[in-house]
Amino acid sequence: MQATSFTYYTKIREVFNEMSQVVVGQERLLNRLLIGLFTGGHILLEGVPGLAKTLTINTLAKVLELDFQRIQFTPDLLPADLIGTMIFNQKTSEFEVKQGPIFANLILADEVNRSPAKVQAALLEAMQEKQVTIGEETFVLDRPFLVLATQNPVEQEGTYPLPEAQVDRFMMKVFVDYLNKEEELEVMRRMSNMNFDYEVQPVLGKEDLAAIRNEINGITISETLERYIIELVFATRRPMEYNLRDEARYIQYGVSPRASINLNLAAKALAYFDRREYVLPEDIKEVAPDVFNHRIMLNYEAEADGVSTLQVIESILRKVAIG
């Protein structure tokens, strides 16, 4: 395999620097968004309102010169509001296609659990197939195509939780946490200045993103670490075989095969960001919680004992050996 050249390493650093002019903190969120963008994986975000999720994604679209659409999911949203519909043109007496907001590079599906199953299914079909059908015509979506869906963990009334099989289509589920005191102080200072209006500069374009994807594809991962990923995956499915007796009490279902694929891709992207031609065990351990946390299903006993999915994942990472 040809060695990775890291042609765009400096440019990626510039992306982080340019983003920091507008978004304070959230480096981990930006890191995960770029992993998804460079490897073709969609991201599910969860966090309370006001943590700059929309601002981060909108700013990223400007820095990368990508089309951005924000779709507010509501209980009365229809699939046609998402993908588009056929409208009758009175001048030509013919039906024409009116494309919906899904035809963009970066889609922010805000509060995706607010809309009913038909709308969620339309979104997830577009995510999986990278195309949509309107009437009798099929349209291929522009590349790159990345869906960033948010869920509000605070309000559960009037929501339609995503089924597990659909949630599995997201590469990672990223929890967005509060800023620390210094970061929040900086946000307050910036936002209380009513003249603050920084215009970010484009750093990368669509062709650059395709080239970065090829460079990440050149990152090597040893057979030992490939097998380590498989061991982690199987430890979630058959915990008793790995002497994970406590964890076995709580796990109802382990992760799907998509977990092993996405963990491999995410670890390669992390290595690339660190300018390494090879994956380290630390890369796998760092992204495993984001790749696994929405795929492991815990039982009622875990809920009764106050055990979270992340606690189970951390325990598995500590106990499953490499090689």
Coordinates of C-alpha atoms in Angstrom, one line a residue:
M1 CA 0.0 0.0 0.0
Q2 CA 1.3 3.5 -0.9
A3 CA 2.5 5.6 2.0
T4 CA 0.2 8.4 3.1
S5 CA 1.5 11.8 2.1
F6 CA -0.4 14.0 4.6
T7 CA -0.7 16.7 2.0
Y8 CA -3.6 18.3 3.8
Y9 CA -2.4 18.0 7.4
T10 CA -1.6 21.8 7.6
K11 CA -5.0 22.7 6.0
I12 CA -6.8 20.6 8.6
R13 CA -5.0 22.5 11.4
E14 CA -6.2 25.7 9.6
V15 CA -9.8 24.4 9.7
F16 CA -9.6 24.0 13.5
N17 CA -8.0 27.5 13.8
E18 CA -10.6 29.2 11.6
M19 CA -13.4 27.5 13.5
S20 CA -12.0 28.7 16.8
Q21 CA -12.5 32.3 15.7
V22 CA -16.3 31.7 15.9
V23 CA -16.9 28.6 18.1
V24 CA -15.4 28.5 21.5
G25 CA -14.3 25.0 22.8
Q26 CA -16.1 22.0 21.2
E27 CA -12.8 20.8 19.7
R28 CA -13.9 17.2 20.4
L29 CA -17.2 17.8 18.6
L30 CA -15.4 19.3 15.6
N31 CA -12.9 16.4 15.6
R32 CA -15.8 13.9 15.4
L33 CA -17.6 15.9 12.7
L34 CA -14.5 15.9 10.5
I35 CA -14.0 12.1 11.1
G36 CA -17.6 11.6 9.8
L37 CA -17.1 13.9 6.9
F38 CA -13.8 12.4 5.8
T39 CA -14.9 8.8 6.2
G40 CA -18.5 9.1 4.9
G41 CA -20.2 8.5 8.3
H42 CA -23.3 10.3 9.7
I43 CA -23.2 11.7 13.2
L44 CA -25.9 11.7 15.9
L45 CA -25.5 14.5 18.4
E46 CA -27.0 14.6 21.8
G47 CA -26.9 17.5 24.2
V48 CA -29.0 20.2 25.9
P49 CA -29.9 23.3 23.9
G50 CA -27.5 26.2 23.6
L51 CA -24.2 24.4 23.2
A52 CA -23.5 25.8 19.7
K53 CA -24.3 22.6 17.8
T54 CA -26.0 24.5 15.0
L55 CA -23.3 27.3 15.0
T56 CA -20.5 24.7 14.8
I57 CA -22.0 22.9 11.8
N58 CA -23.0 26.1 10.0
T59 CA -19.5 27.5 10.4
L60 CA -17.9 24.2 9.3
A61 CA -19.9 24.3 6.1
K62 CA -18.6 27.8 5.4
V63 CA -15.0 26.8 6.1
L64 CA -15.3 23.8 3.8
E65 CA -17.3 25.6 1.1
L66 CA -20.2 23.2 1.4
D67 CA -23.9 23.7 1.0
F68 CA -25.7 23.7 4.3
Q69 CA -29.3 23.1 5.2
R70 CA -30.9 23.1 8.7
I71 CA -34.2 21.2 8.9
Q72 CA -36.3 21.6 12.1
F73 CA -38.1 18.3 12.7
T74 CA -41.6 18.8 14.0
P75 CA -44.6 16.5 14.6
D76 CA -46.3 17.9 11.5
L77 CA -43.3 17.5 9.1
L78 CA -44.0 15.3 6.0
P79 CA -41.5 13.3 3.9
A80 CA -42.2 15.6 1.0
D81 CA -41.0 18.6 3.2
L82 CA -37.7 16.8 3.5
I83 CA -36.9 15.2 0.1
G84 CA -39.2 17.3 -2.2
T85 CA -42.3 16.6 -4.3
M86 CA -44.0 16.9 -7.7
I87 CA -45.7 20.3 -8.4
F88 CA -48.0 21.1 -11.3
N89 CA -46.7 23.9 -13.6
Q90 CA -49.7 25.7 -15.1
K91 CA -47.7 27.3 -17.9
T92 CA -46.4 24.0 -19.3
S93 CA -49.3 21.8 -18.0
E94 CA -46.7 19.4 -16.7
F95 CA -45.6 18.1 -13.3
E96 CA -42.1 19.3 -12.2
V97 CA -39.8 18.2 -9.5
K98 CA -39.3 20.6 -6.6
Q99 CA -36.3 19.4 -4.6
G100 CA -36.4 19.5 -0.8
P101 CA -33.7 20.7 1.6
I102 CA -32.1 17.2 1.7
F103 CA -30.2 18.3 -1.5
A104 CA -27.2 19.8 0.3
N105 CA -23.8 18.6 1.5
L106 CA -24.3 19.1 5.2
I107 CA -27.7 18.5 6.7
L108 CA -28.5 19.4 10.3
A109 CA -31.6 17.4 11.2
D110 CA -32.5 19.3 14.3
E111 CA -34.4 17.3 17.0
V112 CA -34.9 14.4 14.7
N113 CA -36.9 12.6 17.3
R114 CA -39.6 15.2 17.1
S115 CA -41.0 13.8 13.8
P116 CA -42.9 10.6 13.2
A117 CA -41.5 7.4 11.7
K118 CA -42.3 8.2 8.0
V119 CA -40.1 11.3 8.1
Q120 CA -37.3 9.6 10.0
A121 CA -37.4 6.7 7.5
A122 CA -37.2 9.2 4.5
L123 CA -34.1 10.8 6.1
L124 CA -32.4 7.5 6.9
E125 CA -33.1 6.1 3.4
A126 CA -31.3 9.1 2.0
M127 CA -28.4 8.6 4.4
Q128 CA -28.1 4.9 3.4
E129 CA -28.7 5.1 -0.3
K130 CA -27.2 8.6 -1.0
Q131 CA -30.1 9.1 -3.3
V132 CA -33.8 10.0 -3.2
T133 CA -36.8 9.2 -5.4
I134 CA -39.4 11.8 -6.2
G135 CA -42.3 10.6 -8.3
E136 CA -40.7 8.3 -10.8
E137 CA -37.3 10.1 -10.9
T138 CA -34.3 9.1 -8.8
F139 CA -31.8 11.8 -7.9
V140 CA -28.2 11.1 -6.6
L141 CA -27.3 13.4 -3.8
D142 CA -24.2 15.6 -4.1
R143 CA -21.0 14.4 -2.4
P144 CA -20.0 14.7 0.2
F145 CA -23.3 14.1 2.0
L146 CA -23.3 14.2 5.7
V147 CA -26.3 14.1 8.1
L148 CA -25.8 15.5 11.6
A149 CA -28.9 14.7 13.6
T150 CA -29.5 16.2 17.0
Q151 CA -31.6 14.8 19.9
N152 CA -32.7 16.8 22.9
P153 CA -32.3 14.5 26.0
V154 CA -34.2 16.9 28.3
E155 CA -37.7 16.9 26.7
Q156 CA -39.1 13.5 25.9
E157 CA -42.8 14.5 25.8
G158 CA -44.2 14.3 22.2
T159 CA -41.1 12.6 20.7
Y160 CA -40.7 9.6 18.5
P161 CA -37.5 7.8 19.5
L162 CA -35.5 6.4 16.6
P163 CA -35.7 2.6 16.4
E164 CA -32.4 0.8 17.2
A165 CA -32.1 -0.5 13.6
Q166 CA -32.2 3.1 12.3
V167 CA -29.9 4.5 15.0
D168 CA -27.3 1.9 13.9
R169 CA -27.0 3.8 10.6
F170 CA -25.2 6.6 12.3
M171 CA -21.4 6.1 12.5
M172 CA -21.1 7.8 15.9
K173 CA -23.3 9.2 18.6
V174 CA -21.5 12.2 20.2
F175 CA -22.5 13.7 23.5
V176 CA -22.0 17.4 23.6
D177 CA -21.3 18.7 27.1
Y178 CA -21.2 22.0 28.8
L179 CA -18.2 24.3 28.3
N180 CA -15.7 24.8 31.2
K181 CA -15.7 28.1 33.1
E182 CA -13.0 29.8 31.0
E183 CA -14.7 28.8 27.7
E184 CA -18.1 30.0 28.9
L185 CA -16.5 33.3 30.0
E186 CA -15.1 33.7 26.5
V187 CA -18.5 32.9 24.9
M188 CA -20.2 35.5 27.1
R189 CA -17.6 38.2 26.2
R190 CA -18.0 37.5 22.5
M191 CA -21.7 37.3 22.4
S192 CA -22.3 40.3 24.7
N193 CA -20.3 42.4 22.1
M194 CA -23.1 43.2 19.7
N195 CA -20.5 44.2 17.0
F196 CA -19.0 40.8 16.9
D197 CA -19.4 39.4 13.4
Y198 CA -16.4 37.4 12.3
E199 CA -16.5 36.1 8.7
V200 CA -14.7 32.8 8.4
Q201 CA -12.6 32.1 5.4
P202 CA -12.8 29.0 3.2
V203 CA -9.9 26.6 3.8
L204 CA -10.9 23.4 1.9
G205 CA -13.2 22.5 -1.0
K206 CA -15.0 19.5 -2.2
E207 CA -12.1 18.2 -4.3
D208 CA -9.8 18.5 -1.2
L209 CA -12.2 16.4 0.9
A210 CA -12.1 13.6 -1.7
A211 CA -8.3 13.7 -1.6
I212 CA -8.2 13.7 2.2
R213 CA -10.4 10.6 2.1
N214 CA -7.9 8.8 -0.1
E215 CA -5.1 9.7 2.2
I216 CA -6.9 8.4 5.2
N217 CA -7.6 5.2 3.2
G218 CA -3.8 4.8 3.1
I219 CA -3.4 4.6 6.8
T220 CA -2.4 1.1 7.9
I221 CA -3.8 -0.9 10.7
S222 CA -2.0 -4.0 11.9
E223 CA -3.7 -7.4 11.9
T224 CA -3.3 -7.4 15.7
L225 CA -5.4 -4.3 16.0
E226 CA -7.9 -5.5 13.5
R227 CA -8.5 -8.5 15.6
Y228 CA -8.6 -6.3 18.7
I229 CA -11.5 -4.4 17.2
I230 CA -13.3 -7.8 16.6
E231 CA -12.6 -8.8 20.1
L232 CA -14.2 -5.6 21.5
V233 CA -17.2 -6.1 19.2
F234 CA -17.7 -9.7 20.3
A235 CA -17.2 -8.8 24.0
T236 CA -20.4 -6.8 23.7
R237 CA -22.3 -9.7 22.2
R238 CA -20.9 -12.6 24.3
P239 CA -19.6 -10.9 27.5
M240 CA -19.5 -14.2 29.5
E241 CA -16.9 -15.6 27.1
Y242 CA -14.6 -12.7 28.1
N243 CA -15.2 -13.1 31.9
L244 CA -17.3 -9.9 31.8
R245 CA -19.7 -11.2 34.4
D246 CA -20.9 -7.8 35.7
E247 CA -21.3 -6.4 32.2
A248 CA -23.2 -9.5 31.1
R249 CA -25.9 -8.7 33.7
Y250 CA -26.7 -5.5 31.9
I251 CA -26.2 -6.0 28.2
Q252 CA -29.3 -7.0 26.3
Y253 CA -27.9 -6.7 22.8
G254 CA -24.3 -6.1 21.6
V255 CA -23.1 -4.0 18.7
S256 CA -23.8 -4.7 15.0
P257 CA -21.2 -5.4 12.3
R258 CA -21.4 -1.7 11.4
A259 CA -19.6 -1.0 14.6
S260 CA -16.4 -2.9 13.6
I261 CA -16.3 -1.1 10.2
N262 CA -16.9 2.3 11.7
L263 CA -14.4 1.8 14.5
N264 CA -11.7 0.9 12.0
L265 CA -12.4 4.0 9.8
A266 CA -12.6 6.4 12.8
A267 CA -9.3 5.0 14.2
K268 CA -7.6 5.6 10.8
A269 CA -8.9 9.2 10.7
L270 CA -7.6 9.9 14.2
A271 CA -4.1 8.5 13.2
Y272 CA -4.2 10.8 10.2
F273 CA -5.1 13.8 12.3
D274 CA -2.0 13.0 14.4
R275 CA 0.1 12.7 11.2
R276 CA 0.8 9.0 11.7
E277 CA 0.8 6.4 9.0
Y278 CA -0.5 3.7 11.3
V279 CA -3.2 3.1 13.9
L280 CA -2.4 2.8 17.6
P281 CA -4.5 1.0 20.3
E282 CA -5.1 4.5 21.8
D283 CA -6.9 5.6 18.6
I284 CA -9.3 2.6 18.9
K285 CA -9.9 3.2 22.6
E286 CA -10.6 6.9 22.1
V287 CA -13.4 6.5 19.5
A288 CA -14.9 3.2 20.7
P289 CA -17.3 4.9 23.1
D290 CA -18.7 7.2 20.3
V291 CA -19.0 4.2 17.9
F292 CA -20.5 1.8 20.5
N293 CA -22.7 3.9 22.8
H294 CA -25.8 4.0 20.5
R295 CA -25.4 0.4 19.4
I296 CA -25.3 -1.4 22.8
M297 CA -28.7 -2.0 24.3
L298 CA -28.9 -2.3 28.1
N299 CA -31.6 -4.1 30.0
Y300 CA -33.9 -2.8 32.7
E301 CA -31.6 -4.1 35.4
A302 CA -28.9 -1.6 34.2
E303 CA -31.4 1.2 34.4
A304 CA -32.5 0.1 37.9
D305 CA -28.8 0.0 39.1
G306 CA -28.0 3.3 37.5
V307 CA -25.5 1.8 35.1
S308 CA -24.9 3.8 31.9
T309 CA -23.8 2.5 28.4
L310 CA -20.6 4.5 28.6
Q311 CA -19.7 2.8 32.0
V312 CA -20.1 -0.6 30.4
I313 CA -18.0 0.4 27.4
E314 CA -15.2 1.8 29.6
S315 CA -15.2 -1.5 31.6
I316 CA -15.0 -3.6 28.3
L317 CA -12.1 -1.4 27.1
R318 CA -10.2 -2.0 30.4
K319 CA -10.7 -5.7 30.5
V320 CA -10.4 -6.9 26.9
A321 CA -6.7 -7.5 26.1
I322 CA -4.9 -6.7 22.9
G323 CA -3.4 -9.6 21.0

